[in-house]
Short mmCIF file of N, CA, C and O in Angstrom, two decimals:
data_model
loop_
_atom_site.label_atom_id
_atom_site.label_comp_id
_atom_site.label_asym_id
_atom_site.label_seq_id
_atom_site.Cartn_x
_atom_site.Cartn_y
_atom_site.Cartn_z
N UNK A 350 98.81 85.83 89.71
CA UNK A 350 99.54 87.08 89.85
C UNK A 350 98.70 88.19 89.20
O UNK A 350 97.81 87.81 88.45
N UNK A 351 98.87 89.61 89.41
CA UNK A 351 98.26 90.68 89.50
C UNK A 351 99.32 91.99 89.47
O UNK A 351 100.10 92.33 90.37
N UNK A 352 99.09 92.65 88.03
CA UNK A 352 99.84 93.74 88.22
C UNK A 352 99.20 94.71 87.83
O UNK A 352 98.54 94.67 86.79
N UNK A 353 99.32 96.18 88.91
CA UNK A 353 98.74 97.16 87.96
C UNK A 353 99.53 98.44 88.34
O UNK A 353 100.32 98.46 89.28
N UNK A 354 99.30 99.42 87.61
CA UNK A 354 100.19 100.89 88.05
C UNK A 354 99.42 101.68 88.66
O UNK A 354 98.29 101.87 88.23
N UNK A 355 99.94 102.40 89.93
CA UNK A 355 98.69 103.89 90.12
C UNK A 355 100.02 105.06 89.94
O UNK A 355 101.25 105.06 89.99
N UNK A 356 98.84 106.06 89.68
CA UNK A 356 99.14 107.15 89.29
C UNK A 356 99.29 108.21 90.11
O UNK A 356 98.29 108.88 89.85
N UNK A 357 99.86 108.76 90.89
CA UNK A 357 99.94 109.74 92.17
C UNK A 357 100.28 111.03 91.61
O UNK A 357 101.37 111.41 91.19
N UNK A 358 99.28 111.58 91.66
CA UNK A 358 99.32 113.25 91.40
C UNK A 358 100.28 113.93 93.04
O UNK A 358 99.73 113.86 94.13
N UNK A 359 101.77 114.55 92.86
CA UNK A 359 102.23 114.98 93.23
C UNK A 359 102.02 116.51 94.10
O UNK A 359 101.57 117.50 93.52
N UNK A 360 102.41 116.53 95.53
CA UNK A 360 101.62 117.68 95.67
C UNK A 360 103.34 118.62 96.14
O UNK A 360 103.47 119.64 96.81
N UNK A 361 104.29 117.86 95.55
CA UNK A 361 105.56 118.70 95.84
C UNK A 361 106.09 118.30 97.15
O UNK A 361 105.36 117.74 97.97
N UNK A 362 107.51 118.61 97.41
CA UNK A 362 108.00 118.11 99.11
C UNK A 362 107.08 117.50 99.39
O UNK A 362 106.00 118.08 99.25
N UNK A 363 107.07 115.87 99.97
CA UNK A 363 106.58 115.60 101.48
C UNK A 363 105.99 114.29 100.69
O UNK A 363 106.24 113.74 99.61
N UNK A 364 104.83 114.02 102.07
CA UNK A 364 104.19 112.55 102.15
C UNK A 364 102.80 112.67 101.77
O UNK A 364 101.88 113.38 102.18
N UNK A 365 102.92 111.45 100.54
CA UNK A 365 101.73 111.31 100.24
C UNK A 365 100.87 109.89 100.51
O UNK A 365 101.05 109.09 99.59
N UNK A 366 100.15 109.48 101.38
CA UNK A 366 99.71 108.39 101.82
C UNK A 366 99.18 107.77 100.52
O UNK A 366 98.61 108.53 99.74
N UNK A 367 99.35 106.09 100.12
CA UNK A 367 99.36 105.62 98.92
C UNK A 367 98.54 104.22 99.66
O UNK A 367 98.15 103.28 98.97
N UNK A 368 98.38 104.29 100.95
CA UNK A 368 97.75 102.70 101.67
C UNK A 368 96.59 102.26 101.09
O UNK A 368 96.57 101.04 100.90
N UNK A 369 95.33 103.05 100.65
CA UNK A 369 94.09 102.69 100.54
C UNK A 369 94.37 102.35 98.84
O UNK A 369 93.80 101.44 98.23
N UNK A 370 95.25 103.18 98.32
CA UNK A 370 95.31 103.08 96.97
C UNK A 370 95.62 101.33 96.16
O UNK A 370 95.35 100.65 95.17
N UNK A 371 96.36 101.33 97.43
CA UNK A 371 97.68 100.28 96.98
C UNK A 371 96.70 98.72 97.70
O UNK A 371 96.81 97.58 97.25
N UNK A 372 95.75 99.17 98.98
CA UNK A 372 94.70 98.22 99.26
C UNK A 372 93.59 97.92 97.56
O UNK A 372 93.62 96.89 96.89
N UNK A 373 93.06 98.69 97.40
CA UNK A 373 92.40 98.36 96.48
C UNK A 373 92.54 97.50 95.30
O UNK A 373 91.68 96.81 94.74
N UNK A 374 94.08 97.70 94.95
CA UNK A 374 94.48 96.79 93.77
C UNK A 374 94.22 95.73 94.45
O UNK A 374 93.21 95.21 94.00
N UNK A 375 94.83 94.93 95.68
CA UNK A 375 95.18 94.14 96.65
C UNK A 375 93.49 93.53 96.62
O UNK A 375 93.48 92.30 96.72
N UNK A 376 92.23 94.10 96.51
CA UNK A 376 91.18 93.95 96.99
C UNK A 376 90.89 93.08 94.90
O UNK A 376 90.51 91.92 94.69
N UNK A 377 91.22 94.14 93.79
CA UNK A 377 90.65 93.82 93.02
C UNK A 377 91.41 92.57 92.40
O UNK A 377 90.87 91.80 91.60
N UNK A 378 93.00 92.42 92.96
CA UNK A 378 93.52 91.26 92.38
C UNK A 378 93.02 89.71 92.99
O UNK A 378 93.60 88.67 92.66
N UNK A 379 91.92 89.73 93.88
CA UNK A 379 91.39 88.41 94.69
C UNK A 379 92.01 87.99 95.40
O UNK A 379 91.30 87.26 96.09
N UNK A 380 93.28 87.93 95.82
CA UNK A 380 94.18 87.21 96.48
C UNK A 380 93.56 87.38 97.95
O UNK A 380 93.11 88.43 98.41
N UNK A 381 93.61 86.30 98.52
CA UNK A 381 93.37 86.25 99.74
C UNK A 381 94.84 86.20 100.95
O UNK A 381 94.97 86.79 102.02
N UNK A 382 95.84 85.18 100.18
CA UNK A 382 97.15 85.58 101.37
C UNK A 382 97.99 85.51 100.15
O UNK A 382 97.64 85.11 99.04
N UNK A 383 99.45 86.06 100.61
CA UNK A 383 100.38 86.34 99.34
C UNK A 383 101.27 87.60 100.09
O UNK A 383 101.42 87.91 101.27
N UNK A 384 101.78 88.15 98.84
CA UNK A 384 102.68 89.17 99.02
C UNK A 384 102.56 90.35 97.76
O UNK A 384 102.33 90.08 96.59
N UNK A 385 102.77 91.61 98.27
CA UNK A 385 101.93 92.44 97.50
C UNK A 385 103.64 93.50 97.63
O UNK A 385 104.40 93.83 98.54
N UNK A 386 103.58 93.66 96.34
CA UNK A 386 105.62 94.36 96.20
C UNK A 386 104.87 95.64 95.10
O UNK A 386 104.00 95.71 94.24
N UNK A 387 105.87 96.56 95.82
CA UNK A 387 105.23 97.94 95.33
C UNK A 387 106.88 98.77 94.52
O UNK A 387 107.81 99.36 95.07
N UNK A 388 106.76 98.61 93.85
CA UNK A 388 107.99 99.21 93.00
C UNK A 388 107.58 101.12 92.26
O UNK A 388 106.65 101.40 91.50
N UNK A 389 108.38 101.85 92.70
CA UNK A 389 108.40 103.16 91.96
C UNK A 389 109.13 103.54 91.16
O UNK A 389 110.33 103.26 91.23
N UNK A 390 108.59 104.31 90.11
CA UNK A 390 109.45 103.88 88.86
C UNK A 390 110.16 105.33 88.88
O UNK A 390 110.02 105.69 87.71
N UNK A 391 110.89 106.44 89.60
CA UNK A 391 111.44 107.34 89.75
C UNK A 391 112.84 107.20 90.15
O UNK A 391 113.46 106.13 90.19
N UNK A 392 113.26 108.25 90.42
CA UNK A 392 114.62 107.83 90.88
C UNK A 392 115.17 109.75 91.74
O UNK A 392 116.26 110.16 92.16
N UNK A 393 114.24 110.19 91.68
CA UNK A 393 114.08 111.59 93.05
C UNK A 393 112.97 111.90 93.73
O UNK A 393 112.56 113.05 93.85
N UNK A 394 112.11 110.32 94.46
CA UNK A 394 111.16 109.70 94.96
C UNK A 394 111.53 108.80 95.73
O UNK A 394 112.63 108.31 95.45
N UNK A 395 110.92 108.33 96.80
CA UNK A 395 111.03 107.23 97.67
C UNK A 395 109.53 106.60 98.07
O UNK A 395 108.45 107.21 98.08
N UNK A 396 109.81 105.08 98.44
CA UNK A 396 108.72 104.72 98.63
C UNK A 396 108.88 104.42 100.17
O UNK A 396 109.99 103.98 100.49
N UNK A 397 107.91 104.59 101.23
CA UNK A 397 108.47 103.96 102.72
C UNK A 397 107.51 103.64 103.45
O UNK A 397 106.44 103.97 102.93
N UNK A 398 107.40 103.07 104.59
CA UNK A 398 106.51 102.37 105.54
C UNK A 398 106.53 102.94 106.46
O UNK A 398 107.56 102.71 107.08
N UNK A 399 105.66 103.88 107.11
CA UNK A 399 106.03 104.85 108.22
C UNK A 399 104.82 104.93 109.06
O UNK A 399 103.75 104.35 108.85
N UNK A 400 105.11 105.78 110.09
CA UNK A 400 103.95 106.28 111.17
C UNK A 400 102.84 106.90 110.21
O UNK A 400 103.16 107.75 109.39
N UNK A 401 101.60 106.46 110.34
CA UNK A 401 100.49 107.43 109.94
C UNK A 401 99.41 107.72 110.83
O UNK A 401 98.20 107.80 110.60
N UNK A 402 100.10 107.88 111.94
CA UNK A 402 98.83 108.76 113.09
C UNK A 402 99.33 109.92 113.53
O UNK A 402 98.59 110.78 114.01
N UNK A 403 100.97 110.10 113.38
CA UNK A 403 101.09 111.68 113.92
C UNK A 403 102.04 111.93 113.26
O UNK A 403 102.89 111.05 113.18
N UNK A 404 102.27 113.23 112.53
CA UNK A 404 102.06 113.96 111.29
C UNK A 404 103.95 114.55 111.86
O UNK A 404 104.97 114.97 111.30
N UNK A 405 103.56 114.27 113.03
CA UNK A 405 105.27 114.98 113.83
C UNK A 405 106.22 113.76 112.96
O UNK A 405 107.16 114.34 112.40
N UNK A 406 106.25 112.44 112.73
CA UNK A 406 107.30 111.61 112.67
C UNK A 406 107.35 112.16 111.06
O UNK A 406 108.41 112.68 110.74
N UNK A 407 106.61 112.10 110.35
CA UNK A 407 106.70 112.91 108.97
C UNK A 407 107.17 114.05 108.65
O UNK A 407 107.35 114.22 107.45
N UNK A 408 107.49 115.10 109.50
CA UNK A 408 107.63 116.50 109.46
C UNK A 408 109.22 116.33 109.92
O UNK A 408 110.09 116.83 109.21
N UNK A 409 109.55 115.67 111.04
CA UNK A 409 111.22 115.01 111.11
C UNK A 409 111.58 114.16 110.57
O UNK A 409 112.77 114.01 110.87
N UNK A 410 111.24 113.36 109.81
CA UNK A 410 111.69 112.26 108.86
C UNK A 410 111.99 113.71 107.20
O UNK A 410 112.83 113.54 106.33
N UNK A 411 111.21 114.68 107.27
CA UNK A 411 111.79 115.71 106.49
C UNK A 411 112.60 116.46 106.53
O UNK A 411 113.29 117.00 105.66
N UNK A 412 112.53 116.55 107.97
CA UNK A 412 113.71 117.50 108.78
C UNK A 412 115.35 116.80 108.24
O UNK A 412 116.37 117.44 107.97
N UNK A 413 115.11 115.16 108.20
CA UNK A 413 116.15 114.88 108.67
C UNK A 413 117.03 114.33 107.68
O UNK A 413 118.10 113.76 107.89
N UNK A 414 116.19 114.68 106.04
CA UNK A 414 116.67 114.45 105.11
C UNK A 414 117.04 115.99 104.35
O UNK A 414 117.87 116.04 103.44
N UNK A 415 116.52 116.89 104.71
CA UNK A 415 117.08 117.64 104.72
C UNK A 415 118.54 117.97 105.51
O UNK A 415 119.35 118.33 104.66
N UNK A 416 118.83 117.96 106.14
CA UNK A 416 120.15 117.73 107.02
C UNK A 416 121.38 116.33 106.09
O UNK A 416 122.59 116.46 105.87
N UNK A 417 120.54 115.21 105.75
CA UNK A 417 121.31 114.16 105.01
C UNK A 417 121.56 115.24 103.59
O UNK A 417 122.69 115.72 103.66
N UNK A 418 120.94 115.64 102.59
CA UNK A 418 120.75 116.19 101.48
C UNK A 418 120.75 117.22 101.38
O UNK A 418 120.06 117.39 100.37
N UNK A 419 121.16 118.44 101.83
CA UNK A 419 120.24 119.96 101.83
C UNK A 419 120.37 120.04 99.96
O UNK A 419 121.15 119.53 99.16
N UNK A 420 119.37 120.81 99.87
CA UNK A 420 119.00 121.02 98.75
C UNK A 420 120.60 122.56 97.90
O UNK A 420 121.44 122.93 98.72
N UNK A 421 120.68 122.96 96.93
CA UNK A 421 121.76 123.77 96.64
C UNK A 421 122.90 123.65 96.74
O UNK A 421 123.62 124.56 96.34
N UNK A 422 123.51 122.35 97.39
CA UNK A 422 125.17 121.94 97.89
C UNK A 422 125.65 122.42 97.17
O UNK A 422 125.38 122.51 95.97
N UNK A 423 126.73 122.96 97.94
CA UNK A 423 128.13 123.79 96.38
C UNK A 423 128.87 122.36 96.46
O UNK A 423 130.07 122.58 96.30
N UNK A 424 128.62 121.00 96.63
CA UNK A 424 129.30 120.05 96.08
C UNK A 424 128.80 119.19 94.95
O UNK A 424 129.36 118.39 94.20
N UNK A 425 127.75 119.54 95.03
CA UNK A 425 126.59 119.01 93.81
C UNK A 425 126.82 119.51 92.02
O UNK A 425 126.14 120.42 91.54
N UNK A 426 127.44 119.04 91.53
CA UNK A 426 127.89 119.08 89.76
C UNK A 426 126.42 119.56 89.19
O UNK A 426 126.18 120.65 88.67
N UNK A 427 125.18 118.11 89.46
CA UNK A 427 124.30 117.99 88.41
C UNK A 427 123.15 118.61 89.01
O UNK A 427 122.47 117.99 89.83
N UNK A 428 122.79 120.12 88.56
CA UNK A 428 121.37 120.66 88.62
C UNK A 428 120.55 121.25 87.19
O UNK A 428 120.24 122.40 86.88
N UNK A 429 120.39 120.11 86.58
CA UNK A 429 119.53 120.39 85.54
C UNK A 429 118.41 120.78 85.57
O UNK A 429 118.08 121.73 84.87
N UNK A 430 117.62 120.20 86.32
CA UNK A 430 116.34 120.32 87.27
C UNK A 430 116.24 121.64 88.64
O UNK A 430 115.21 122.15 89.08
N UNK A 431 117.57 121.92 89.04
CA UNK A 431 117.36 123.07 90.10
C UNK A 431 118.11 122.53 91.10
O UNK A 431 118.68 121.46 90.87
N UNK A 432 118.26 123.12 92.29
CA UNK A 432 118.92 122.71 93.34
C UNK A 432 118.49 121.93 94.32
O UNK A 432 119.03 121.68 95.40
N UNK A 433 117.13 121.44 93.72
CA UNK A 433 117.30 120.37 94.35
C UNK A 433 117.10 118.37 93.52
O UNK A 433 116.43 117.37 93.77
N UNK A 434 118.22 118.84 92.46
CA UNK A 434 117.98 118.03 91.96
C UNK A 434 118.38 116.53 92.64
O UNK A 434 117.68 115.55 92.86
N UNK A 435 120.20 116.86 92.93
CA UNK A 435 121.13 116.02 93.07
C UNK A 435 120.12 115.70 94.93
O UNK A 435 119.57 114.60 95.00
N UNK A 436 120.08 115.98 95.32
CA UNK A 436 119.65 116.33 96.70
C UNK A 436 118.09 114.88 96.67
O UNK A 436 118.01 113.81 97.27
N UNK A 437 117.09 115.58 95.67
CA UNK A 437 116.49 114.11 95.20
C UNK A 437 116.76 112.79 95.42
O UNK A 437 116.36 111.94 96.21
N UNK A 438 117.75 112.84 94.28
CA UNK A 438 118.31 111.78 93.75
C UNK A 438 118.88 110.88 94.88
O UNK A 438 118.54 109.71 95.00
N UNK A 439 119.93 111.61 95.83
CA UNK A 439 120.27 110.89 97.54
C UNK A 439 119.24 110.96 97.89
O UNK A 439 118.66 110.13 97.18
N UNK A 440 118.55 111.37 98.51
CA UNK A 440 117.30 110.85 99.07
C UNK A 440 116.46 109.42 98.81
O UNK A 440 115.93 108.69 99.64
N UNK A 441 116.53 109.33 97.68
CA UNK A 441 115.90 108.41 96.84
C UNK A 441 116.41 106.87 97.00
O UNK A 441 115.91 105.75 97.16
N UNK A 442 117.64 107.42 96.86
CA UNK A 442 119.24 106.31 96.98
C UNK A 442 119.14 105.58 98.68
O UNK A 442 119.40 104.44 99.07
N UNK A 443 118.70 106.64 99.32
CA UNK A 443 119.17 106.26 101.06
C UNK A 443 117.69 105.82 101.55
O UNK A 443 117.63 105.06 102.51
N UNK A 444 116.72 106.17 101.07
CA UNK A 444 115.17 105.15 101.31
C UNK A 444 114.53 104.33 101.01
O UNK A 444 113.85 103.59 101.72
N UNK A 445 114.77 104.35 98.87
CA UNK A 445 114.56 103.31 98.45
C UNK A 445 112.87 103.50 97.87
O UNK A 445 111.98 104.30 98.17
N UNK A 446 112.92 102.81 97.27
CA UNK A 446 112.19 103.20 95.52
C UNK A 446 111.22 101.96 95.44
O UNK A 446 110.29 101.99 94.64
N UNK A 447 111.48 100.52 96.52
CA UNK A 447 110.19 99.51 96.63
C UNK A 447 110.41 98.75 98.11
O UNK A 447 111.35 98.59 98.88
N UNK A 448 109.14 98.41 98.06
CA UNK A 448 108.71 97.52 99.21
C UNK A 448 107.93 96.02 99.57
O UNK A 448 107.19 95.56 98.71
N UNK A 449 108.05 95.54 100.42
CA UNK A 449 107.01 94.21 99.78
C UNK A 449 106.54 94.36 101.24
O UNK A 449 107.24 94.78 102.16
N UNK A 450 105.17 93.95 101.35
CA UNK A 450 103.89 94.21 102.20
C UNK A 450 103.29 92.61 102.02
O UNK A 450 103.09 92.10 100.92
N UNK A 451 103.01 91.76 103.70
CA UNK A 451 102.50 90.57 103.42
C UNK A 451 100.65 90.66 103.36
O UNK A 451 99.88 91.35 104.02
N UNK A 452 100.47 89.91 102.56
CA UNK A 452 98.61 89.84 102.70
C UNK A 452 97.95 88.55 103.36
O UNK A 452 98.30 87.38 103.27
N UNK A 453 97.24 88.95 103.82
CA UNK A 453 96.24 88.13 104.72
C UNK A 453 94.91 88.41 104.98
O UNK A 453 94.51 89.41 105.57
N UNK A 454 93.96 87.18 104.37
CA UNK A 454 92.30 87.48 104.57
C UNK A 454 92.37 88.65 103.53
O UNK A 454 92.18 89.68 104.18
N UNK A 455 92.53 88.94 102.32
CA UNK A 455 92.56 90.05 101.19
C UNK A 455 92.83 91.25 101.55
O UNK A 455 92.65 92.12 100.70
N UNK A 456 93.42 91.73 103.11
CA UNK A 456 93.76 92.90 102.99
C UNK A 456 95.68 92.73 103.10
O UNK A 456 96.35 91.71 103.25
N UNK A 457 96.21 94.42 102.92
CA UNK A 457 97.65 94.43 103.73
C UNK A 457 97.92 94.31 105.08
O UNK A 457 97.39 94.93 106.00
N UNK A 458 99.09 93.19 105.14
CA UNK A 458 99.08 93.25 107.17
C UNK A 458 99.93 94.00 107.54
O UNK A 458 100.96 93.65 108.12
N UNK A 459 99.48 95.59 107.16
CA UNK A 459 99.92 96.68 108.34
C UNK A 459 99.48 96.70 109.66
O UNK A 459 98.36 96.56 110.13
N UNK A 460 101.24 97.04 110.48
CA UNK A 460 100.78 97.17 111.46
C UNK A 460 99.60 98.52 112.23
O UNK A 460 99.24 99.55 111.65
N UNK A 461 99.26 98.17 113.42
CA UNK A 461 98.44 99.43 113.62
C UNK A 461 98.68 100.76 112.95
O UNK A 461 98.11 101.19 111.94
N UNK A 462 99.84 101.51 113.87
CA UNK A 462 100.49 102.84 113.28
C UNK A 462 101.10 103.38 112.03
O UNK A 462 101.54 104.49 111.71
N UNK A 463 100.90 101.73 111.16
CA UNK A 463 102.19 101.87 109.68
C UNK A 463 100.67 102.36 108.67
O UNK A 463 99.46 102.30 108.88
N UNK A 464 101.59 102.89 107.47
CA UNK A 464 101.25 103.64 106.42
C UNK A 464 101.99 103.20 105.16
O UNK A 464 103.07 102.67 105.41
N UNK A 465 101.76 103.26 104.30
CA UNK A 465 102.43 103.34 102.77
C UNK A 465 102.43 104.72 101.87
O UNK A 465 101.50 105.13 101.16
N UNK A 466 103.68 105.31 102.10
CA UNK A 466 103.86 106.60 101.52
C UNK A 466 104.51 106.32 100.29
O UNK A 466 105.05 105.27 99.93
N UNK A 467 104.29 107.88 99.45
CA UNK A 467 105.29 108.17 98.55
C UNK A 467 105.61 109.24 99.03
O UNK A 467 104.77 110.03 99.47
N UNK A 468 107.24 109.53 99.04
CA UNK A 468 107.69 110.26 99.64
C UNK A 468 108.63 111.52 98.81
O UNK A 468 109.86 111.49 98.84
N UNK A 469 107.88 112.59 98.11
CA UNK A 469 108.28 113.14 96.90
C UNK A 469 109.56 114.07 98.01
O UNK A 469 109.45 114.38 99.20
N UNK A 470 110.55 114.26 97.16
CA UNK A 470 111.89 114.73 97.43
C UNK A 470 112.20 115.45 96.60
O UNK A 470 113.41 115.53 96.42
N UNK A 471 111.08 116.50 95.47
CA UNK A 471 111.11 117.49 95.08
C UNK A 471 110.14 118.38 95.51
O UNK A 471 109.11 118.06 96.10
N UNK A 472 110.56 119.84 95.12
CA UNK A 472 109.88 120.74 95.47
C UNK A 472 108.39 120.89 94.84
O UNK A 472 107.27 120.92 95.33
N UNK A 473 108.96 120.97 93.42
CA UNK A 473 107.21 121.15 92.50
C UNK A 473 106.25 119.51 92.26
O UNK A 473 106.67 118.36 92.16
N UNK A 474 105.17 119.94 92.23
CA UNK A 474 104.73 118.92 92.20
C UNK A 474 104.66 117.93 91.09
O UNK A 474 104.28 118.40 90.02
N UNK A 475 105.04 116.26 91.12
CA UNK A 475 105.29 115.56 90.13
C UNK A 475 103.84 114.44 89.74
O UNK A 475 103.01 114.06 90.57
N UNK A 476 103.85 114.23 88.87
CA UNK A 476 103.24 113.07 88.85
C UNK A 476 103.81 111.43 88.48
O UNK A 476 104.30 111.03 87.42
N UNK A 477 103.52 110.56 89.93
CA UNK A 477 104.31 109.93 89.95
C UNK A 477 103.96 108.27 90.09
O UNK A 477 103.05 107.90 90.84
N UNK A 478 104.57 107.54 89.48
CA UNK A 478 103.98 106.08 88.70
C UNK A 478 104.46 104.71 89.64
O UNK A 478 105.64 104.36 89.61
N UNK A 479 103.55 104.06 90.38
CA UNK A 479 104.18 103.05 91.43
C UNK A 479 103.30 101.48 90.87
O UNK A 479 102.08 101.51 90.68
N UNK A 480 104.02 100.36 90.69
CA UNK A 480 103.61 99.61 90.13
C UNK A 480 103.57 98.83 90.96
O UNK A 480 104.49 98.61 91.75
N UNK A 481 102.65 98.36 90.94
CA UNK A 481 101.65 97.22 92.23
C UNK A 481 101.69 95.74 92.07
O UNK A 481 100.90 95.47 91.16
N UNK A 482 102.29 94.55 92.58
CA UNK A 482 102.38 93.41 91.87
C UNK A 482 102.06 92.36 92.80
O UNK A 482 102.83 91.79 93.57
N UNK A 483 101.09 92.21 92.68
CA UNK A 483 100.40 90.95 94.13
C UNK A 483 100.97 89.56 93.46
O UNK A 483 100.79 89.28 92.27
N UNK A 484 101.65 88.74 94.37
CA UNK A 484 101.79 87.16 94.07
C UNK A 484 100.68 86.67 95.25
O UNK A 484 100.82 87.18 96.36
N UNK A 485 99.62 85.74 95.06
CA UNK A 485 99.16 85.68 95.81
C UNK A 485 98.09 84.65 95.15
O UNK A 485 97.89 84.57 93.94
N UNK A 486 97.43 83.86 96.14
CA UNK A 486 96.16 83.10 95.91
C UNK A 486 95.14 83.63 96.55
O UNK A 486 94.02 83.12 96.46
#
């Protein structure tokens, strides 16, 4: 087994591709087949498996959490953080915060079109901590 953390400098709203990042541990932990589980340690963040060849399924996958969440709700109690705190936080809740990815021949077996995002659900930019945990031979 193999654990390590990366560190994702936040660039605010949106998708940050984490695949090559999250390959490399995958490369330095030796494992040749196994299972590689990616946990984020946030909780107004998401982690997800998505299209990474056209930039449109990302731009409506924003669209459309905006519409689930809008940011400012006059039903929202808790904005310590701003209006879009509570708004985060669902987001986070309805995508989900880890994933597990199978390995084979030492790389991830993504499919063609798939990606490994972090999917920041705040406005300013965060820096943000995803912990990498290969079981694997």
């Amino acid at each position: 087994m193999h654990q390590q953390v990366i560190e994702i400098e936040g660039r605010g709203r949106g998708f940050t591709e984490v695949s090559e990042a999250v390959q490399r541990v995958v490369a330095a932990s030796g494992a040749r087949i196994g299972l590689c589980h990616l946990f984020l340690q946030h909780t107004s963040a998401s982690l997800c498996l998505t299209e990474n060849a056209a930039p449109d399924v990302r731009a409506d996958l924003e669209s459309w959490a905006q519409t689930l969440a809008p940011d400012g709700g006059r039903r929202y109690r808790h904005d310590d953080e701003g209006p879009d705190d509570v708004p985060a936080h669902i987001r986070s809740l309805v995508v989900g915060v880890e994933l597990s990815v199978p390995i084979g021949a030492g790389r991830l077996l993504l499919g063609t079109w798939q990606g490994l995002y972090l999917w920041e659900h705040r406005r300013h930019p965060l820096q943000r901590r995803i912990v990498v945990t290969i079981h694997g031979a």
